[in-house]
Amino acid sequence: MPHTPLYFFLSRRILKDKGNTFSRPIIHLSVCGIALGLVIMILAIGITSGYKKAIRDCVIAMGSHIRITHFDQNYSFEQIPINKSQSVVSLLLQHPDIIGVQNYATKVGVVKTADQVEGIVLKGVDNTFMGERFKQNMVEGSLLALSDTTVSDQIIISKRMSSKLQLRLGDKVQTYFVQDPPRARMFTVVGIYETGMTEYDERYALVDLRQIQKLNDWDSSMVSGIEVLIKDYSKIDEMGSYVHHHAGYDLKAETIKQIYPDIFDWLALFDTNVAILLIITTCVCLITIVSIFFIIILEQTYTIGILKSIGMRTNQVMRSFMLVAGQILMRGMLIGNALGLLLGYLQQHFHWVKLNPETYYVSAVPIHFNVCSILLLNVGVFVVCMLVLLVPAWIVGRKITPIEAIRFE
């Protein structure tokens, strides 16, 4: 049978000793404190990751990861057209990290109802539009029914616009365009969407791209731009450079991070806030585990003296107490992980904690757990705490002598 090391046997006896009436409740409190710290850290990571993902998905659902437009294009809605049959398109469709490309065109207009007038930006899409990604934003109705033979007169408006203009599914929308000569179009509302993003919900509506082409007197090959969707958001900078490099000399490619810098700079601040929270919470866990370590040492000083007097080496004694602290830390971490993941799961599925979408862009606190992030968090907390414990363990181990320890009792 394998021989159990003495320091391992000793650590188990210390933890199971029912006679330690002083340290026993403190150990339980320490486990609860460490568990609470892990719950806070796990939820902080999950909420931050979920919130950033929710905002990114909203922006991408109305557009894409990368946008190709004319090189001289500014950020107005009246864009310089490009030919949709670019040589770069076939190259992009063959790239393994690209899901697909879709054409679009925009046109500024005015919607008029019986008692309301509202500015609007029509975004024209065609059969390349990946509607499955946009479905997550649909509140009522259906996507545009696009045909290869006829131009659709359907329109999808935002929930905010629907409320302002008192429009419902099936209603007719009269839209006017200020140009020479002025033009008007009648659309039928077939869908209502909501992203929570004011940038989109106050302005954009989806229509057939051919409507925009007719209004602008473009031929069927002209579009405002080409949108590129990729598989992995973490590669957006790399893929943005790739697309820009292979686009024509008169084209430019911009990522959503470049198009909406304010939104993504704001999201980047979340990482700083979470890092500060993780550092503070880790420090609390450190104080907790170091405190219980000293309490156990103080309570077991007489035992340490006896063990040293019968020949047990200092490093073996301190290894026993390191194992005790490590097991207390592991208990707290396991409980904290279980509670944190459970609370996150419940919030994901039941949306108990609500938010005001007018302020936070989402109606409930979003949660997204990344397995690697959770594992790294746990490994990091455990390693840092155990490394910090080496210092007091070494100091105490050197200072306590058998004679002083026995006298201490």
Tab-separated table of C-alpha atoms in Angstrom:
chain	number	residue	atom	x	y	z
A	1	MET	CA	0.000	0.000	0.000
A	2	PRO	CA	1.253	3.509	-0.751
A	3	HIS	CA	2.610	5.382	2.246
A	4	THR	CA	0.709	8.584	3.149
A	5	PRO	CA	3.158	11.439	3.838
A	6	LEU	CA	3.126	12.585	7.449
A	7	TYR	CA	2.440	16.238	6.544
A	8	PHE	CA	-0.578	15.203	4.488
A	9	PHE	CA	-1.937	13.080	7.359
A	10	LEU	CA	-1.367	15.956	9.789
A	11	SER	CA	-3.229	18.483	7.596
A	12	ARG	CA	-6.292	16.233	7.475
A	13	ARG	CA	-6.276	15.759	11.239
A	14	ILE	CA	-6.077	19.526	11.823
A	15	LEU	CA	-9.077	20.149	9.568
A	16	LYS	CA	-11.115	17.338	11.132
A	17	ASP	CA	-10.223	18.164	14.719
A	18	LYS	CA	-13.559	18.914	16.419
A	19	GLY	CA	-11.794	20.213	19.496
A	20	ASN	CA	-10.717	23.430	17.792
A	21	THR	CA	-13.708	25.366	19.035
A	22	PHE	CA	-12.018	28.708	18.386
A	23	SER	CA	-10.872	28.224	14.789
A	24	ARG	CA	-13.790	26.073	13.597
A	25	PRO	CA	-16.354	28.914	13.108
A	26	ILE	CA	-13.615	31.164	11.731
A	27	ILE	CA	-12.756	28.535	9.124
A	28	HIS	CA	-16.418	28.396	8.095
A	29	LEU	CA	-16.528	32.188	7.831
A	30	SER	CA	-13.328	32.159	5.773
A	31	VAL	CA	-14.801	29.605	3.375
A	32	CYS	CA	-17.904	31.807	3.015
A	33	GLY	CA	-15.751	34.906	2.430
A	34	ILE	CA	-13.670	33.207	-0.248
A	35	ALA	CA	-16.829	31.810	-1.871
A	36	LEU	CA	-18.421	35.269	-1.919
A	37	GLY	CA	-15.275	36.701	-3.505
A	38	LEU	CA	-15.353	34.060	-6.258
A	39	VAL	CA	-19.072	34.693	-6.875
A	40	ILE	CA	-18.363	38.417	-7.334
A	41	MET	CA	-15.426	37.778	-9.672
A	42	ILE	CA	-17.245	35.185	-11.780
A	43	LEU	CA	-20.336	37.358	-12.149
A	44	ALA	CA	-18.195	40.410	-12.944
A	45	ILE	CA	-16.444	38.552	-15.756
A	46	GLY	CA	-19.695	37.008	-17.014
A	47	ILE	CA	-21.640	40.286	-16.978
A	48	THR	CA	-18.837	42.241	-18.641
A	49	SER	CA	-18.358	39.615	-21.318
A	50	GLY	CA	-22.125	39.327	-21.824
A	51	TYR	CA	-22.664	43.072	-22.040
A	52	LYS	CA	-19.853	43.573	-24.537
A	53	LYS	CA	-21.123	40.658	-26.617
A	54	ALA	CA	-24.717	41.970	-26.544
A	55	ILE	CA	-23.659	45.428	-27.752
A	56	ARG	CA	-21.379	43.968	-30.438
A	57	ASP	CA	-24.161	41.672	-31.652
A	58	CYS	CA	-26.572	44.621	-31.894
A	59	VAL	CA	-24.119	46.633	-33.982
A	60	ILE	CA	-23.175	43.681	-36.176
A	61	ALA	CA	-26.801	42.574	-36.695
A	62	MET	CA	-27.593	45.923	-38.334
A	63	GLY	CA	-24.406	45.861	-40.354
A	64	SER	CA	-21.354	43.648	-40.293
A	65	HIS	CA	-17.872	43.257	-38.872
A	66	ILE	CA	-16.156	45.043	-41.786
A	67	ARG	CA	-17.518	47.530	-44.312
A	68	ILE	CA	-16.102	48.216	-47.775
A	69	THR	CA	-16.945	51.616	-49.276
A	70	HIS	CA	-15.550	54.123	-51.751
A	71	PHE	CA	-12.177	55.517	-50.687
A	72	ASP	CA	-13.494	59.093	-50.788
A	73	GLN	CA	-16.546	58.171	-48.739
A	74	ASN	CA	-17.301	60.294	-45.688
A	75	TYR	CA	-19.665	59.277	-42.887
A	76	SER	CA	-22.808	60.858	-44.394
A	77	PHE	CA	-25.760	58.720	-45.434
A	78	GLU	CA	-25.583	59.830	-49.086
A	79	GLN	CA	-22.722	57.657	-50.222
A	80	ILE	CA	-20.585	57.440	-53.345
A	81	PRO	CA	-21.632	54.222	-55.124
A	82	ILE	CA	-19.319	51.333	-55.941
A	83	ASN	CA	-19.745	48.308	-58.173
A	84	LYS	CA	-20.874	45.271	-56.213
A	85	SER	CA	-18.991	42.932	-58.581
A	86	GLN	CA	-15.587	43.701	-57.080
A	87	SER	CA	-12.781	41.202	-57.592
A	88	VAL	CA	-12.186	41.198	-53.833
A	89	VAL	CA	-15.628	39.665	-53.229
A	90	SER	CA	-14.765	36.285	-54.768
A	91	LEU	CA	-11.486	36.281	-52.812
A	92	LEU	CA	-13.293	36.980	-49.540
A	93	LEU	CA	-15.874	34.254	-50.097
A	94	GLN	CA	-13.040	31.708	-50.299
A	95	HIS	CA	-11.457	32.792	-47.005
A	96	PRO	CA	-12.116	30.267	-44.182
A	97	ASP	CA	-12.630	33.002	-41.547
A	98	ILE	CA	-15.316	34.848	-43.519
A	99	ILE	CA	-18.971	33.835	-43.237
A	100	GLY	CA	-20.133	35.881	-46.209
A	101	VAL	CA	-20.554	39.295	-47.807
A	102	GLN	CA	-23.721	41.335	-48.330
A	103	ASN	CA	-24.545	44.402	-50.402
A	104	TYR	CA	-26.290	47.478	-49.061
A	105	ALA	CA	-27.281	51.016	-49.974
A	106	THR	CA	-28.630	53.899	-47.866
A	107	LYS	CA	-30.945	56.801	-48.593
A	108	VAL	CA	-32.159	59.643	-46.365
A	109	GLY	CA	-35.870	60.433	-46.441
A	110	VAL	CA	-38.820	61.749	-44.481
A	111	VAL	CA	-41.752	59.656	-43.250
A	112	LYS	CA	-45.106	61.422	-43.082
A	113	THR	CA	-48.218	60.178	-41.354
A	114	ALA	CA	-51.511	61.963	-40.637
A	115	ASP	CA	-50.041	63.998	-37.755
A	116	GLN	CA	-46.329	63.132	-37.598
A	117	VAL	CA	-43.219	63.814	-39.668
A	118	GLU	CA	-39.998	61.927	-38.937
A	119	GLY	CA	-36.588	61.688	-40.581
A	120	ILE	CA	-35.533	58.222	-41.674
A	121	VAL	CA	-32.567	56.404	-43.196
A	122	LEU	CA	-33.541	53.608	-45.519
A	123	LYS	CA	-31.047	50.778	-45.690
A	124	GLY	CA	-31.507	48.716	-48.795
A	125	VAL	CA	-30.575	45.018	-48.741
A	126	ASP	CA	-30.764	42.271	-51.332
A	127	ASN	CA	-30.655	38.472	-51.383
A	128	THR	CA	-27.121	38.492	-49.959
A	129	PHE	CA	-28.517	39.880	-46.676
A	130	MET	CA	-28.018	37.355	-43.845
A	131	GLY	CA	-31.407	37.727	-42.206
A	132	GLU	CA	-30.825	34.951	-39.679
A	133	ARG	CA	-28.458	37.221	-37.753
A	134	PHE	CA	-31.009	40.038	-37.790
A	135	LYS	CA	-33.874	37.856	-36.505
A	136	GLN	CA	-32.656	38.239	-32.919
A	137	ASN	CA	-33.770	41.895	-33.111
A	138	MET	CA	-37.222	41.246	-34.538
A	139	VAL	CA	-40.112	42.118	-32.210
A	140	GLU	CA	-43.033	41.550	-34.572
A	141	GLY	CA	-43.618	40.481	-38.145
A	142	SER	CA	-41.169	38.921	-40.563
A	143	LEU	CA	-38.125	39.712	-42.658
A	144	LEU	CA	-38.364	41.246	-46.124
A	145	ALA	CA	-39.620	38.919	-48.860
A	146	LEU	CA	-37.142	39.645	-51.658
A	147	SER	CA	-37.713	38.369	-55.177
A	148	ASP	CA	-35.381	38.224	-58.163
A	149	THR	CA	-38.096	39.466	-60.522
A	150	THR	CA	-40.080	42.166	-58.698
A	151	VAL	CA	-39.091	45.062	-56.461
A	152	SER	CA	-40.497	44.702	-52.949
A	153	ASP	CA	-42.444	47.583	-51.361
A	154	GLN	CA	-42.038	46.120	-47.858
A	155	ILE	CA	-40.317	47.922	-44.986
A	156	ILE	CA	-39.061	46.946	-41.527
A	157	ILE	CA	-39.110	49.802	-39.030
A	158	SER	CA	-37.900	50.085	-35.423
A	159	LYS	CA	-40.149	49.740	-32.397
A	160	ARG	CA	-39.289	53.298	-31.384
A	161	MET	CA	-40.292	54.616	-34.799
A	162	SER	CA	-43.452	52.519	-34.720
A	163	SER	CA	-44.455	54.126	-31.403
A	164	LYS	CA	-43.683	57.660	-32.569
A	165	LEU	CA	-45.567	57.352	-35.835
A	166	GLN	CA	-48.328	55.062	-34.509
A	167	LEU	CA	-47.592	52.452	-37.159
A	168	ARG	CA	-48.488	48.768	-36.977
A	169	LEU	CA	-47.939	45.712	-39.136
A	170	GLY	CA	-49.705	46.094	-42.470
A	171	ASP	CA	-49.849	49.908	-42.304
A	172	LYS	CA	-48.815	51.997	-45.305
A	173	VAL	CA	-45.864	54.383	-44.928
A	174	GLN	CA	-45.508	57.392	-47.235
A	175	THR	CA	-41.841	58.359	-47.580
A	176	TYR	CA	-40.515	61.483	-49.323
A	177	PHE	CA	-37.010	62.154	-50.636
A	178	VAL	CA	-35.599	65.640	-51.102
A	179	GLN	CA	-33.829	65.562	-54.457
A	180	ASP	CA	-34.189	66.971	-57.914
A	181	PRO	CA	-36.879	66.127	-58.796
A	182	PRO	CA	-38.443	65.248	-55.392
A	183	ARG	CA	-39.687	61.670	-55.151
A	184	ALA	CA	-41.995	59.654	-52.947
A	185	ARG	CA	-42.463	55.965	-52.187
A	186	MET	CA	-45.211	54.043	-50.438
A	187	PHE	CA	-44.084	51.114	-48.270
A	188	THR	CA	-45.952	48.468	-46.277
A	189	VAL	CA	-44.786	47.653	-42.746
A	190	VAL	CA	-44.055	43.908	-42.511
A	191	GLY	CA	-41.731	43.870	-39.496
A	192	ILE	CA	-40.750	45.777	-36.376
A	193	TYR	CA	-37.286	45.450	-34.823
A	194	GLU	CA	-35.541	46.690	-31.688
A	195	THR	CA	-31.787	46.699	-31.077
A	196	GLY	CA	-31.715	48.987	-28.039
A	197	MET	CA	-29.114	51.093	-29.853
A	198	THR	CA	-30.345	54.669	-30.277
A	199	GLU	CA	-28.011	55.050	-33.271
A	200	TYR	CA	-30.169	52.544	-35.170
A	201	ASP	CA	-33.598	52.587	-33.577
A	202	GLU	CA	-34.191	56.294	-34.154
A	203	ARG	CA	-33.135	56.283	-37.804
A	204	TYR	CA	-32.889	53.048	-39.742
A	205	ALA	CA	-35.454	51.030	-41.656
A	206	LEU	CA	-34.837	48.093	-43.999
A	207	VAL	CA	-36.133	48.021	-47.564
A	208	ASP	CA	-35.369	46.347	-50.887
A	209	LEU	CA	-31.995	47.566	-52.188
A	210	ARG	CA	-33.489	48.095	-55.656
A	211	GLN	CA	-35.699	50.830	-54.221
A	212	ILE	CA	-32.567	52.804	-53.313
A	213	GLN	CA	-31.029	52.138	-56.712
A	214	LYS	CA	-34.122	53.499	-58.450
A	215	LEU	CA	-34.284	56.568	-56.236
A	216	ASN	CA	-30.611	57.330	-56.920
A	217	ASP	CA	-30.855	56.489	-60.638
A	218	TRP	CA	-28.203	53.779	-60.244
A	219	ASP	CA	-28.025	50.668	-62.356
A	220	SER	CA	-28.405	47.228	-60.761
A	221	SER	CA	-24.653	46.824	-60.196
A	222	MET	CA	-24.242	49.943	-58.019
A	223	VAL	CA	-24.387	49.830	-54.213
A	224	SER	CA	-23.294	52.080	-51.346
A	225	GLY	CA	-20.987	49.448	-49.940
A	226	ILE	CA	-20.238	45.816	-49.215
A	227	GLU	CA	-20.430	44.340	-45.717
A	228	VAL	CA	-18.201	41.474	-44.604
A	229	LEU	CA	-19.077	39.102	-41.759
A	230	ILE	CA	-16.406	37.012	-40.063
A	231	LYS	CA	-16.575	33.930	-37.824
A	232	ASP	CA	-14.403	35.051	-34.928
A	233	TYR	CA	-14.743	38.572	-33.544
A	234	SER	CA	-11.322	38.332	-31.857
A	235	LYS	CA	-9.778	38.385	-35.344
A	236	ILE	CA	-11.559	41.566	-36.424
A	237	ASP	CA	-8.419	43.740	-36.549
A	238	GLU	CA	-6.489	41.090	-38.457
A	239	MET	CA	-9.331	40.517	-40.931
A	240	GLY	CA	-9.912	44.264	-41.304
A	241	SER	CA	-6.301	44.691	-42.434
A	242	TYR	CA	-6.636	41.702	-44.758
A	243	VAL	CA	-9.786	43.033	-46.445
A	244	HIS	CA	-8.355	46.556	-46.747
A	245	HIS	CA	-5.139	45.211	-48.281
A	246	HIS	CA	-6.998	43.207	-50.938
A	247	ALA	CA	-9.642	45.831	-51.742
A	248	GLY	CA	-9.151	47.960	-54.840
A	249	TYR	CA	-7.141	51.189	-54.824
A	250	ASP	CA	-10.373	53.228	-54.826
A	251	LEU	CA	-11.928	51.276	-51.934
A	252	LYS	CA	-11.375	51.238	-48.193
A	253	ALA	CA	-12.285	48.669	-45.548
A	254	GLU	CA	-13.197	49.690	-41.999
A	255	THR	CA	-14.055	47.547	-39.010
A	256	ILE	CA	-17.012	48.358	-36.770
A	257	LYS	CA	-14.456	49.431	-34.152
A	258	GLN	CA	-13.249	52.131	-36.558
A	259	ILE	CA	-16.743	53.136	-37.680
A	260	TYR	CA	-18.101	53.413	-34.119
A	261	PRO	CA	-15.032	54.279	-32.012
A	262	ASP	CA	-17.079	55.882	-29.216
A	263	ILE	CA	-19.058	52.702	-28.562
A	264	PHE	CA	-16.035	50.412	-28.538
A	265	ASP	CA	-13.842	52.793	-26.537
A	266	TRP	CA	-16.642	52.870	-23.975
A	267	LEU	CA	-16.789	49.061	-23.936
A	268	ALA	CA	-13.008	48.922	-23.489
A	269	LEU	CA	-13.409	50.819	-20.205
A	270	PHE	CA	-15.290	47.805	-18.853
A	271	ASP	CA	-12.077	45.767	-18.925
A	272	THR	CA	-10.321	48.343	-16.749
A	273	ASN	CA	-13.190	48.413	-14.256
A	274	VAL	CA	-13.324	44.621	-14.055
A	275	ALA	CA	-9.541	44.383	-13.640
A	276	ILE	CA	-9.730	46.769	-10.667
A	277	LEU	CA	-12.626	44.791	-9.170
A	278	LEU	CA	-10.737	41.502	-9.595
A	279	ILE	CA	-7.631	42.933	-7.922
A	280	ILE	CA	-9.648	44.269	-4.963
A	281	THR	CA	-11.579	41.021	-4.533
A	282	THR	CA	-8.400	38.935	-4.807
A	283	CYS	CA	-6.832	41.089	-2.086
A	284	VAL	CA	-9.854	40.404	0.130
A	285	CYS	CA	-9.422	36.652	-0.477
A	286	LEU	CA	-5.721	36.991	0.338
A	287	ILE	CA	-6.416	38.783	3.617
A	288	THR	CA	-8.994	36.139	4.500
A	289	ILE	CA	-6.757	33.139	3.821
A	290	VAL	CA	-3.681	34.704	5.473
A	291	SER	CA	-5.746	35.572	8.564
A	292	ILE	CA	-7.097	32.039	8.956
A	293	PHE	CA	-3.586	30.711	8.332
A	294	PHE	CA	-2.214	32.677	11.296
A	295	ILE	CA	-5.184	31.715	13.477
A	296	ILE	CA	-4.602	28.014	12.806
A	297	ILE	CA	-0.861	28.421	13.437
A	298	LEU	CA	-1.594	30.211	16.718
A	299	GLU	CA	-4.008	27.501	17.827
A	300	GLN	CA	-1.631	24.685	16.826
A	301	THR	CA	1.566	26.222	18.236
A	302	TYR	CA	1.837	23.550	20.926
A	303	THR	CA	1.380	20.825	18.315
A	304	ILE	CA	4.132	22.385	16.202
A	305	GLY	CA	6.478	22.309	19.201
A	306	ILE	CA	5.747	18.638	19.913
A	307	LEU	CA	6.253	17.665	16.274
A	308	LYS	CA	9.533	19.529	16.032
A	309	SER	CA	10.756	18.036	19.313
A	310	ILE	CA	10.263	14.491	17.976
A	311	GLY	CA	12.266	15.288	14.846
A	312	MET	CA	9.781	16.555	12.257
A	313	ARG	CA	11.498	19.066	9.994
A	314	THR	CA	10.314	22.670	9.745
A	315	ASN	CA	9.486	22.417	6.042
A	316	GLN	CA	7.290	19.344	6.693
A	317	VAL	CA	5.434	21.136	9.487
A	318	MET	CA	4.787	24.207	7.376
A	319	ARG	CA	3.830	22.082	4.384
A	320	SER	CA	1.086	20.586	6.554
A	321	PHE	CA	-0.307	24.031	7.353
A	322	MET	CA	0.004	25.102	3.712
A	323	LEU	CA	-2.135	22.094	2.800
A	324	VAL	CA	-4.680	23.098	5.439
A	325	ALA	CA	-4.889	26.618	3.988
A	326	GLY	CA	-5.007	25.202	0.448
A	327	GLN	CA	-7.945	22.932	1.301
A	328	ILE	CA	-9.845	25.800	2.935
A	329	LEU	CA	-9.160	27.906	-0.159
A	330	MET	CA	-10.322	25.106	-2.468
A	331	ARG	CA	-13.566	24.650	-0.516
A	332	GLY	CA	-14.380	28.321	-0.781
A	333	MET	CA	-13.496	28.396	-4.477
A	334	LEU	CA	-15.617	25.345	-5.292
A	335	ILE	CA	-18.639	26.788	-3.485
A	336	GLY	CA	-18.042	30.198	-5.096
A	337	ASN	CA	-17.819	28.681	-8.583
A	338	ALA	CA	-20.986	26.661	-8.076
A	339	LEU	CA	-22.973	29.661	-6.812
A	340	GLY	CA	-21.553	32.089	-9.378
A	341	LEU	CA	-22.242	29.804	-12.339
A	342	LEU	CA	-25.709	28.936	-10.995
A	343	LEU	CA	-26.679	32.596	-10.574
A	344	GLY	CA	-25.326	33.371	-14.039
A	345	TYR	CA	-27.270	30.469	-15.553
A	346	LEU	CA	-30.502	31.593	-13.877
A	347	GLN	CA	-30.015	35.179	-15.092
A	348	GLN	CA	-29.318	33.930	-18.630
A	349	HIS	CA	-32.554	31.983	-18.800
A	350	PHE	CA	-34.989	33.944	-16.612
A	351	HIS	CA	-33.659	37.537	-16.897
A	352	TRP	CA	-34.488	38.335	-13.288
A	353	VAL	CA	-32.372	41.490	-13.134
A	354	LYS	CA	-33.861	44.029	-15.544
A	355	LEU	CA	-32.263	47.144	-17.058
A	356	ASN	CA	-33.618	50.255	-18.715
A	357	PRO	CA	-32.843	49.797	-22.435
A	358	GLU	CA	-32.985	53.574	-22.922
A	359	THR	CA	-29.837	53.837	-20.792
A	360	TYR	CA	-28.105	50.452	-21.045
A	361	TYR	CA	-29.175	49.346	-24.571
A	362	VAL	CA	-30.360	45.963	-23.212
A	363	SER	CA	-33.503	45.075	-21.254
A	364	ALA	CA	-31.845	42.636	-18.820
A	365	VAL	CA	-28.356	42.058	-17.438
A	366	PRO	CA	-26.614	39.876	-20.046
A	367	ILE	CA	-24.364	37.007	-18.957
A	368	HIS	CA	-21.806	35.192	-21.089
A	369	PHE	CA	-19.376	32.721	-19.554
A	370	ASN	CA	-16.133	31.887	-21.304
A	371	VAL	CA	-14.699	28.580	-20.071
A	372	CYS	CA	-11.093	29.690	-20.545
A	373	SER	CA	-11.670	32.921	-18.618
A	374	ILE	CA	-13.266	31.077	-15.681
A	375	LEU	CA	-10.442	28.523	-15.585
A	376	LEU	CA	-7.774	31.225	-15.736
A	377	LEU	CA	-9.523	33.140	-12.961
A	378	ASN	CA	-9.576	30.100	-10.680
A	379	VAL	CA	-5.997	29.099	-11.407
A	380	GLY	CA	-4.844	32.690	-10.947
A	381	VAL	CA	-6.596	33.170	-7.597
A	382	PHE	CA	-5.370	29.825	-6.244
A	383	VAL	CA	-1.762	30.303	-7.354
A	384	VAL	CA	-1.555	33.898	-6.082
A	385	CYS	CA	-3.023	32.978	-2.678
A	386	MET	CA	-0.735	29.981	-2.222
A	387	LEU	CA	2.352	31.935	-3.265
A	388	VAL	CA	1.516	34.717	-0.817
A	389	LEU	CA	1.103	32.132	1.963
A	390	LEU	CA	4.697	30.994	1.453
A	391	VAL	CA	5.952	34.192	3.102
A	392	PRO	CA	4.120	33.882	6.454
A	393	ALA	CA	4.704	30.115	6.406
A	394	TRP	CA	8.452	30.593	6.075
A	395	ILE	CA	8.574	33.332	8.743
A	396	VAL	CA	6.483	31.366	11.259
A	397	GLY	CA	8.355	28.140	10.558
A	398	ARG	CA	11.695	29.763	11.329
A	399	LYS	CA	10.531	31.690	14.385
A	400	ILE	CA	8.750	28.884	16.259
A	401	THR	CA	11.154	26.680	18.231
A	402	PRO	CA	10.144	23.514	20.123
A	403	ILE	CA	10.852	24.980	23.571
A	404	GLU	CA	8.965	28.233	22.948
A	405	ALA	CA	6.058	26.383	21.341
A	406	ILE	CA	5.659	23.955	24.260
A	407	ARG	CA	5.908	26.819	26.756
A	408	PHE	CA	3.287	28.729	24.756
A	409	GLU	CA	0.684	26.150	25.745
